[in-house]
mmCIF file of N, CA, C and O in Angstrom:
data_model
loop_
_atom_site.group_PDB
_atom_site.id
_atom_site.type_symbol
_atom_site.label_atom_id
_atom_site.label_comp_id
_atom_site.label_asym_id
_atom_site.label_seq_id
_atom_site.Cartn_x
_atom_site.Cartn_y
_atom_site.Cartn_z
ATOM 1 N N UNK A 287 122.381 114.716 114.476
ATOM 2 C CA UNK A 287 122.222 113.531 113.670
ATOM 3 C C UNK A 287 122.422 112.319 114.570
ATOM 4 O O UNK A 287 123.461 112.179 115.201
ATOM 5 N N UNK A 288 121.419 111.484 114.610
ATOM 6 C CA UNK A 288 121.443 110.328 115.493
ATOM 7 C C UNK A 288 121.490 109.057 114.655
ATOM 8 O O UNK A 288 120.472 108.568 114.175
ATOM 9 N N UNK A 289 122.706 108.534 114.454
ATOM 10 C CA UNK A 289 122.849 107.342 113.624
ATOM 11 C C UNK A 289 122.234 106.103 114.262
ATOM 12 O O UNK A 289 122.004 105.122 113.575
ATOM 13 N N UNK A 290 121.936 106.139 115.551
ATOM 14 C CA UNK A 290 121.292 104.978 116.168
ATOM 15 C C UNK A 290 119.858 104.807 115.668
ATOM 16 O O UNK A 290 119.288 103.732 115.791
ATOM 17 N N UNK A 291 119.287 105.849 115.079
ATOM 18 C CA UNK A 291 117.923 105.789 114.531
ATOM 19 C C UNK A 291 117.929 105.643 113.010
ATOM 20 O O UNK A 291 116.875 105.609 112.391
ATOM 21 N N UNK A 292 119.103 105.602 112.421
ATOM 22 C CA UNK A 292 119.262 105.649 110.974
ATOM 23 C C UNK A 292 118.448 104.579 110.243
ATOM 24 O O UNK A 292 117.833 104.862 109.214
ATOM 25 N N UNK A 293 118.430 103.376 110.742
ATOM 26 C CA UNK A 293 117.737 102.291 110.042
ATOM 27 C C UNK A 293 116.226 102.520 109.950
ATOM 28 O O UNK A 293 115.570 101.961 109.078
ATOM 29 N N UNK A 294 115.681 103.358 110.819
ATOM 30 C CA UNK A 294 114.249 103.636 110.788
ATOM 31 C C UNK A 294 113.867 104.790 109.870
ATOM 32 O O UNK A 294 112.687 105.047 109.653
ATOM 33 N N UNK A 295 114.863 105.483 109.311
ATOM 34 C CA UNK A 295 114.588 106.625 108.440
ATOM 35 C C UNK A 295 114.206 106.157 107.037
ATOM 36 O O UNK A 295 114.736 105.170 106.523
ATOM 37 N N UNK A 296 113.339 106.908 106.402
ATOM 38 C CA UNK A 296 113.002 106.657 105.000
ATOM 39 C C UNK A 296 114.195 107.064 104.131
ATOM 40 O O UNK A 296 115.091 107.791 104.574
ATOM 41 N N UNK A 297 114.208 106.603 102.883
ATOM 42 C CA UNK A 297 115.267 107.011 101.954
ATOM 43 C C UNK A 297 115.310 108.527 101.805
ATOM 44 O O UNK A 297 116.383 109.122 101.760
ATOM 45 N N UNK A 298 114.141 109.138 101.727
ATOM 46 C CA UNK A 298 114.068 110.591 101.565
ATOM 47 C C UNK A 298 114.699 111.298 102.763
ATOM 48 O O UNK A 298 115.452 112.268 102.603
ATOM 49 N N UNK A 299 114.410 110.818 103.959
ATOM 50 C CA UNK A 299 114.976 111.439 105.156
ATOM 51 C C UNK A 299 116.488 111.208 105.224
ATOM 52 O O UNK A 299 117.239 112.104 105.598
ATOM 53 N N UNK A 300 116.934 110.006 104.870
ATOM 54 C CA UNK A 300 118.368 109.732 104.853
ATOM 55 C C UNK A 300 119.080 110.650 103.866
ATOM 56 O O UNK A 300 120.138 111.208 104.171
ATOM 57 N N UNK A 301 118.511 110.809 102.689
ATOM 58 C CA UNK A 301 119.103 111.684 101.672
ATOM 59 C C UNK A 301 119.190 113.109 102.194
ATOM 60 O O UNK A 301 120.220 113.781 102.051
ATOM 61 N N UNK A 302 118.141 113.572 102.821
ATOM 62 C CA UNK A 302 118.117 114.928 103.367
ATOM 63 C C UNK A 302 119.139 115.100 104.498
ATOM 64 O O UNK A 302 119.847 116.107 104.563
ATOM 65 N N UNK A 303 119.230 114.137 105.373
ATOM 66 C CA UNK A 303 120.190 114.207 106.486
ATOM 67 C C UNK A 303 121.630 114.249 105.964
ATOM 68 O O UNK A 303 122.470 114.979 106.488
ATOM 69 N N UNK A 304 121.917 113.466 104.919
ATOM 70 C CA UNK A 304 123.264 113.481 104.354
ATOM 71 C C UNK A 304 123.550 114.821 103.685
ATOM 72 O O UNK A 304 124.669 115.318 103.755
ATOM 73 N N UNK A 305 122.556 115.411 103.062
ATOM 74 C CA UNK A 305 122.709 116.742 102.478
ATOM 75 C C UNK A 305 123.061 117.755 103.569
ATOM 76 O O UNK A 305 123.998 118.547 103.423
ATOM 77 N N UNK A 306 122.321 117.714 104.666
ATOM 78 C CA UNK A 306 122.599 118.616 105.788
ATOM 79 C C UNK A 306 123.979 118.368 106.362
ATOM 80 O O UNK A 306 124.701 119.310 106.689
ATOM 81 N N UNK A 307 124.362 117.099 106.484
ATOM 82 C CA UNK A 307 125.652 116.749 107.065
ATOM 83 C C UNK A 307 126.799 117.369 106.263
ATOM 84 O O UNK A 307 127.636 118.084 106.813
ATOM 85 N N UNK A 308 126.829 117.120 104.964
ATOM 86 C CA UNK A 308 127.979 117.624 104.213
ATOM 87 C C UNK A 308 127.950 119.140 104.084
ATOM 88 O O UNK A 308 128.992 119.788 104.078
ATOM 89 N N UNK A 309 126.773 119.754 104.061
ATOM 90 C CA UNK A 309 126.705 121.216 104.018
ATOM 91 C C UNK A 309 127.227 121.837 105.318
ATOM 92 O O UNK A 309 127.982 122.812 105.285
ATOM 93 N N UNK A 310 126.825 121.304 106.443
ATOM 94 C CA UNK A 310 127.256 121.843 107.734
ATOM 95 C C UNK A 310 128.770 121.709 107.919
ATOM 96 O O UNK A 310 129.416 122.627 108.405
ATOM 97 N N UNK A 311 129.317 120.567 107.524
ATOM 98 C CA UNK A 311 130.759 120.359 107.650
ATOM 99 C C UNK A 311 131.497 121.297 106.692
ATOM 100 O O UNK A 311 132.470 121.947 107.072
ATOM 101 N N UNK A 312 131.018 121.384 105.466
ATOM 102 C CA UNK A 312 131.671 122.227 104.458
ATOM 103 C C UNK A 312 131.662 123.705 104.859
ATOM 104 O O UNK A 312 132.621 124.430 104.603
ATOM 105 N N UNK A 313 130.599 124.147 105.506
ATOM 106 C CA UNK A 313 130.469 125.540 105.931
ATOM 107 C C UNK A 313 131.172 125.816 107.261
ATOM 108 O O UNK A 313 131.142 126.932 107.754
ATOM 109 N N UNK A 314 131.777 124.790 107.858
ATOM 110 C CA UNK A 314 132.494 124.968 109.118
ATOM 111 C C UNK A 314 131.597 125.054 110.335
ATOM 112 O O UNK A 314 132.030 125.458 111.407
ATOM 113 N N UNK A 315 130.350 124.636 110.174
ATOM 114 C CA UNK A 315 129.388 124.684 111.271
ATOM 115 C C UNK A 315 129.478 123.449 112.177
ATOM 116 O O UNK A 315 128.942 123.455 113.274
ATOM 117 N N UNK A 316 130.107 122.403 111.677
ATOM 118 C CA UNK A 316 130.267 121.176 112.454
ATOM 119 C C UNK A 316 131.722 120.766 112.412
ATOM 120 O O UNK A 316 132.337 120.884 111.359
ATOM 121 N N UNK A 317 132.269 120.234 113.435
ATOM 122 C CA UNK A 317 131.644 120.137 114.749
ATOM 123 C C UNK A 317 131.418 121.525 115.359
ATOM 124 O O UNK A 317 132.084 122.491 114.989
ATOM 125 N N UNK A 318 130.475 121.580 116.261
ATOM 126 C CA UNK A 318 130.103 122.836 116.900
ATOM 127 C C UNK A 318 131.279 123.446 117.657
ATOM 128 O O UNK A 318 132.064 122.723 118.271
ATOM 129 N N UNK A 319 131.375 124.767 117.612
ATOM 130 C CA UNK A 319 132.424 125.459 118.369
ATOM 131 C C UNK A 319 132.350 125.118 119.852
ATOM 132 O O UNK A 319 133.378 124.941 120.502
ATOM 133 N N UNK A 320 131.145 125.036 120.374
ATOM 134 C CA UNK A 320 130.992 124.732 121.802
ATOM 135 C C UNK A 320 131.560 123.349 122.133
ATOM 136 O O UNK A 320 132.007 123.120 123.251
ATOM 137 N N UNK A 321 131.565 122.447 121.178
ATOM 138 C CA UNK A 321 132.132 121.119 121.399
ATOM 139 C C UNK A 321 133.652 121.154 121.269
ATOM 140 O O UNK A 321 134.368 120.569 122.082
ATOM 141 N N UNK A 322 134.146 121.843 120.247
ATOM 142 C CA UNK A 322 135.591 121.846 120.025
ATOM 143 C C UNK A 322 136.341 122.672 121.062
ATOM 144 O O UNK A 322 137.543 122.484 121.247
ATOM 145 N N UNK A 323 135.650 123.578 121.761
ATOM 146 C CA UNK A 323 136.303 124.325 122.840
ATOM 147 C C UNK A 323 136.786 123.375 123.932
ATOM 148 O O UNK A 323 137.826 123.568 124.518
ATOM 149 N N UNK A 324 135.988 122.373 124.210
ATOM 150 C CA UNK A 324 136.359 121.427 125.272
ATOM 151 C C UNK A 324 137.004 120.150 124.734
ATOM 152 O O UNK A 324 137.562 119.393 125.499
ATOM 153 N N UNK A 325 136.883 119.934 123.443
ATOM 154 C CA UNK A 325 137.467 118.756 122.797
ATOM 155 C C UNK A 325 138.288 119.238 121.595
ATOM 156 O O UNK A 325 137.904 119.038 120.446
ATOM 157 N N UNK A 326 139.412 119.851 121.874
ATOM 158 C CA UNK A 326 140.237 120.447 120.831
ATOM 159 C C UNK A 326 140.649 119.495 119.737
ATOM 160 O O UNK A 326 140.807 119.898 118.584
ATOM 161 N N UNK A 327 140.788 118.225 120.081
ATOM 162 C CA UNK A 327 141.187 117.247 119.066
ATOM 163 C C UNK A 327 140.045 116.907 118.107
ATOM 164 O O UNK A 327 140.247 116.183 117.138
ATOM 165 N N UNK A 328 138.863 117.444 118.340
ATOM 166 C CA UNK A 328 137.723 117.182 117.466
ATOM 167 C C UNK A 328 137.679 118.141 116.282
ATOM 168 O O UNK A 328 136.875 117.957 115.374
ATOM 169 N N UNK A 329 138.539 119.169 116.286
ATOM 170 C CA UNK A 329 138.578 120.081 115.143
ATOM 171 C C UNK A 329 139.042 119.318 113.917
ATOM 172 O O UNK A 329 139.960 118.503 113.985
ATOM 173 N N UNK A 330 138.393 119.595 112.802
ATOM 174 C CA UNK A 330 138.712 118.897 111.571
ATOM 175 C C UNK A 330 139.747 119.672 110.760
ATOM 176 O O UNK A 330 139.677 120.895 110.654
ATOM 177 N N UNK A 331 140.668 118.945 110.189
ATOM 178 C CA UNK A 331 141.648 119.545 109.287
ATOM 179 C C UNK A 331 140.965 119.763 107.928
ATOM 180 O O UNK A 331 139.914 119.144 107.643
ATOM 181 N N UNK A 332 141.536 120.597 107.072
ATOM 182 C CA UNK A 332 140.957 120.748 105.730
ATOM 183 C C UNK A 332 140.827 119.416 104.988
ATOM 184 O O UNK A 332 139.824 119.183 104.313
ATOM 185 N N UNK A 333 141.801 118.537 105.137
ATOM 186 C CA UNK A 333 141.726 117.224 104.477
ATOM 187 C C UNK A 333 140.577 116.387 105.041
ATOM 188 O O UNK A 333 139.872 115.695 104.287
ATOM 189 N N UNK A 334 140.367 116.452 106.346
ATOM 190 C CA UNK A 334 139.256 115.711 106.958
ATOM 191 C C UNK A 334 137.917 116.291 106.512
ATOM 192 O O UNK A 334 136.974 115.535 106.243
ATOM 193 N N UNK A 335 137.835 117.605 106.431
ATOM 194 C CA UNK A 335 136.601 118.242 105.948
ATOM 195 C C UNK A 335 136.306 117.766 104.532
ATOM 196 O O UNK A 335 135.180 117.367 104.222
ATOM 197 N N UNK A 336 137.319 117.798 103.665
ATOM 198 C CA UNK A 336 137.136 117.340 102.287
ATOM 199 C C UNK A 336 136.674 115.890 102.241
ATOM 200 O O UNK A 336 135.794 115.540 101.448
ATOM 201 N N UNK A 337 137.252 115.048 103.093
ATOM 202 C CA UNK A 337 136.880 113.632 103.110
ATOM 203 C C UNK A 337 135.440 113.433 103.569
ATOM 204 O O UNK A 337 134.694 112.654 102.963
ATOM 205 N N UNK A 338 135.032 114.137 104.615
ATOM 206 C CA UNK A 338 133.655 114.004 105.115
ATOM 207 C C UNK A 338 132.667 114.523 104.083
ATOM 208 O O UNK A 338 131.630 113.898 103.824
ATOM 209 N N UNK A 339 132.974 115.652 103.466
ATOM 210 C CA UNK A 339 132.082 116.223 102.447
ATOM 211 C C UNK A 339 131.961 115.265 101.262
ATOM 212 O O UNK A 339 130.848 114.999 100.792
ATOM 213 N N UNK A 340 133.073 114.747 100.788
ATOM 214 C CA UNK A 340 133.032 113.810 99.657
ATOM 215 C C UNK A 340 132.227 112.563 100.009
ATOM 216 O O UNK A 340 131.410 112.096 99.203
ATOM 217 N N UNK A 341 132.455 112.027 101.218
ATOM 218 C CA UNK A 341 131.710 110.850 101.660
ATOM 219 C C UNK A 341 130.210 111.163 101.741
ATOM 220 O O UNK A 341 129.383 110.392 101.260
ATOM 221 N N UNK A 342 129.870 112.299 102.346
ATOM 222 C CA UNK A 342 128.462 112.671 102.488
ATOM 223 C C UNK A 342 127.768 112.823 101.149
ATOM 224 O O UNK A 342 126.631 112.373 100.968
ATOM 225 N N UNK A 343 128.449 113.448 100.195
ATOM 226 C CA UNK A 343 127.866 113.619 98.860
ATOM 227 C C UNK A 343 127.696 112.279 98.155
ATOM 228 O O UNK A 343 126.695 112.047 97.479
ATOM 229 N N UNK A 344 128.662 111.385 98.330
ATOM 230 C CA UNK A 344 128.572 110.059 97.709
ATOM 231 C C UNK A 344 127.396 109.273 98.283
ATOM 232 O O UNK A 344 126.609 108.682 97.533
ATOM 233 N N UNK A 345 127.276 109.273 99.593
ATOM 234 C CA UNK A 345 126.176 108.545 100.233
ATOM 235 C C UNK A 345 124.835 109.181 99.859
ATOM 236 O O UNK A 345 123.870 108.483 99.545
ATOM 237 N N UNK A 346 124.784 110.510 99.868
ATOM 238 C CA UNK A 346 123.553 111.197 99.472
ATOM 239 C C UNK A 346 123.164 110.799 98.048
ATOM 240 O O UNK A 346 121.998 110.533 97.772
ATOM 241 N N UNK A 347 124.142 110.754 97.156
ATOM 242 C CA UNK A 347 123.874 110.357 95.773
ATOM 243 C C UNK A 347 123.325 108.952 95.662
ATOM 244 O O UNK A 347 122.444 108.682 94.833
ATOM 245 N N UNK A 348 123.815 108.053 96.502
ATOM 246 C CA UNK A 348 123.301 106.678 96.456
ATOM 247 C C UNK A 348 121.837 106.632 96.904
ATOM 248 O O UNK A 348 121.047 105.867 96.346
ATOM 249 N N UNK A 349 121.478 107.451 97.881
ATOM 250 C CA UNK A 349 120.074 107.495 98.310
ATOM 251 C C UNK A 349 119.193 108.108 97.224
ATOM 252 O O UNK A 349 118.083 107.637 96.979
ATOM 253 N N UNK A 350 119.690 109.141 96.552
ATOM 254 C CA UNK A 350 118.929 109.739 95.440
ATOM 255 C C UNK A 350 118.692 108.708 94.350
ATOM 256 O O UNK A 350 117.592 108.598 93.812
ATOM 257 N N UNK A 351 119.736 107.937 94.024
ATOM 258 C CA UNK A 351 119.617 106.926 92.981
ATOM 259 C C UNK A 351 118.593 105.864 93.370
ATOM 260 O O UNK A 351 117.792 105.428 92.547
ATOM 261 N N UNK A 352 118.608 105.462 94.635
ATOM 262 C CA UNK A 352 117.642 104.471 95.115
ATOM 263 C C UNK A 352 116.219 105.007 95.018
ATOM 264 O O UNK A 352 115.302 104.276 94.665
ATOM 265 N N UNK A 353 116.042 106.293 95.347
ATOM 266 C CA UNK A 353 114.702 106.877 95.280
ATOM 267 C C UNK A 353 114.227 106.962 93.837
ATOM 268 O O UNK A 353 113.050 106.720 93.559
ATOM 269 N N UNK A 354 115.117 107.292 92.919
ATOM 270 C CA UNK A 354 114.742 107.413 91.514
ATOM 271 C C UNK A 354 114.429 106.046 90.891
ATOM 272 O O UNK A 354 113.630 105.956 89.974
ATOM 273 N N UNK A 355 115.051 104.994 91.423
ATOM 274 C CA UNK A 355 114.828 103.651 90.895
ATOM 275 C C UNK A 355 113.463 103.091 91.288
ATOM 276 O O UNK A 355 113.005 102.130 90.692
ATOM 277 N N UNK A 356 112.860 103.708 92.283
ATOM 278 C CA UNK A 356 111.559 103.206 92.746
ATOM 279 C C UNK A 356 110.437 103.717 91.891
ATOM 280 O O UNK A 356 110.417 104.687 91.283
#
């Protein structure tokens, strides 16, 4: 996920990316094991996982609402 390109994404793509983000974090797929092996402090606690998932779902919902309003 490259947030430096975020402003160029369509609402549909943003909504999809947020869906992928919270699913990957919730399933324990992110951050990648290969990254956390060398950056141990990057491992997320259960509370951090819950916070990222909740944030991702909230943002995804706002994009869905924007798409439906069009």
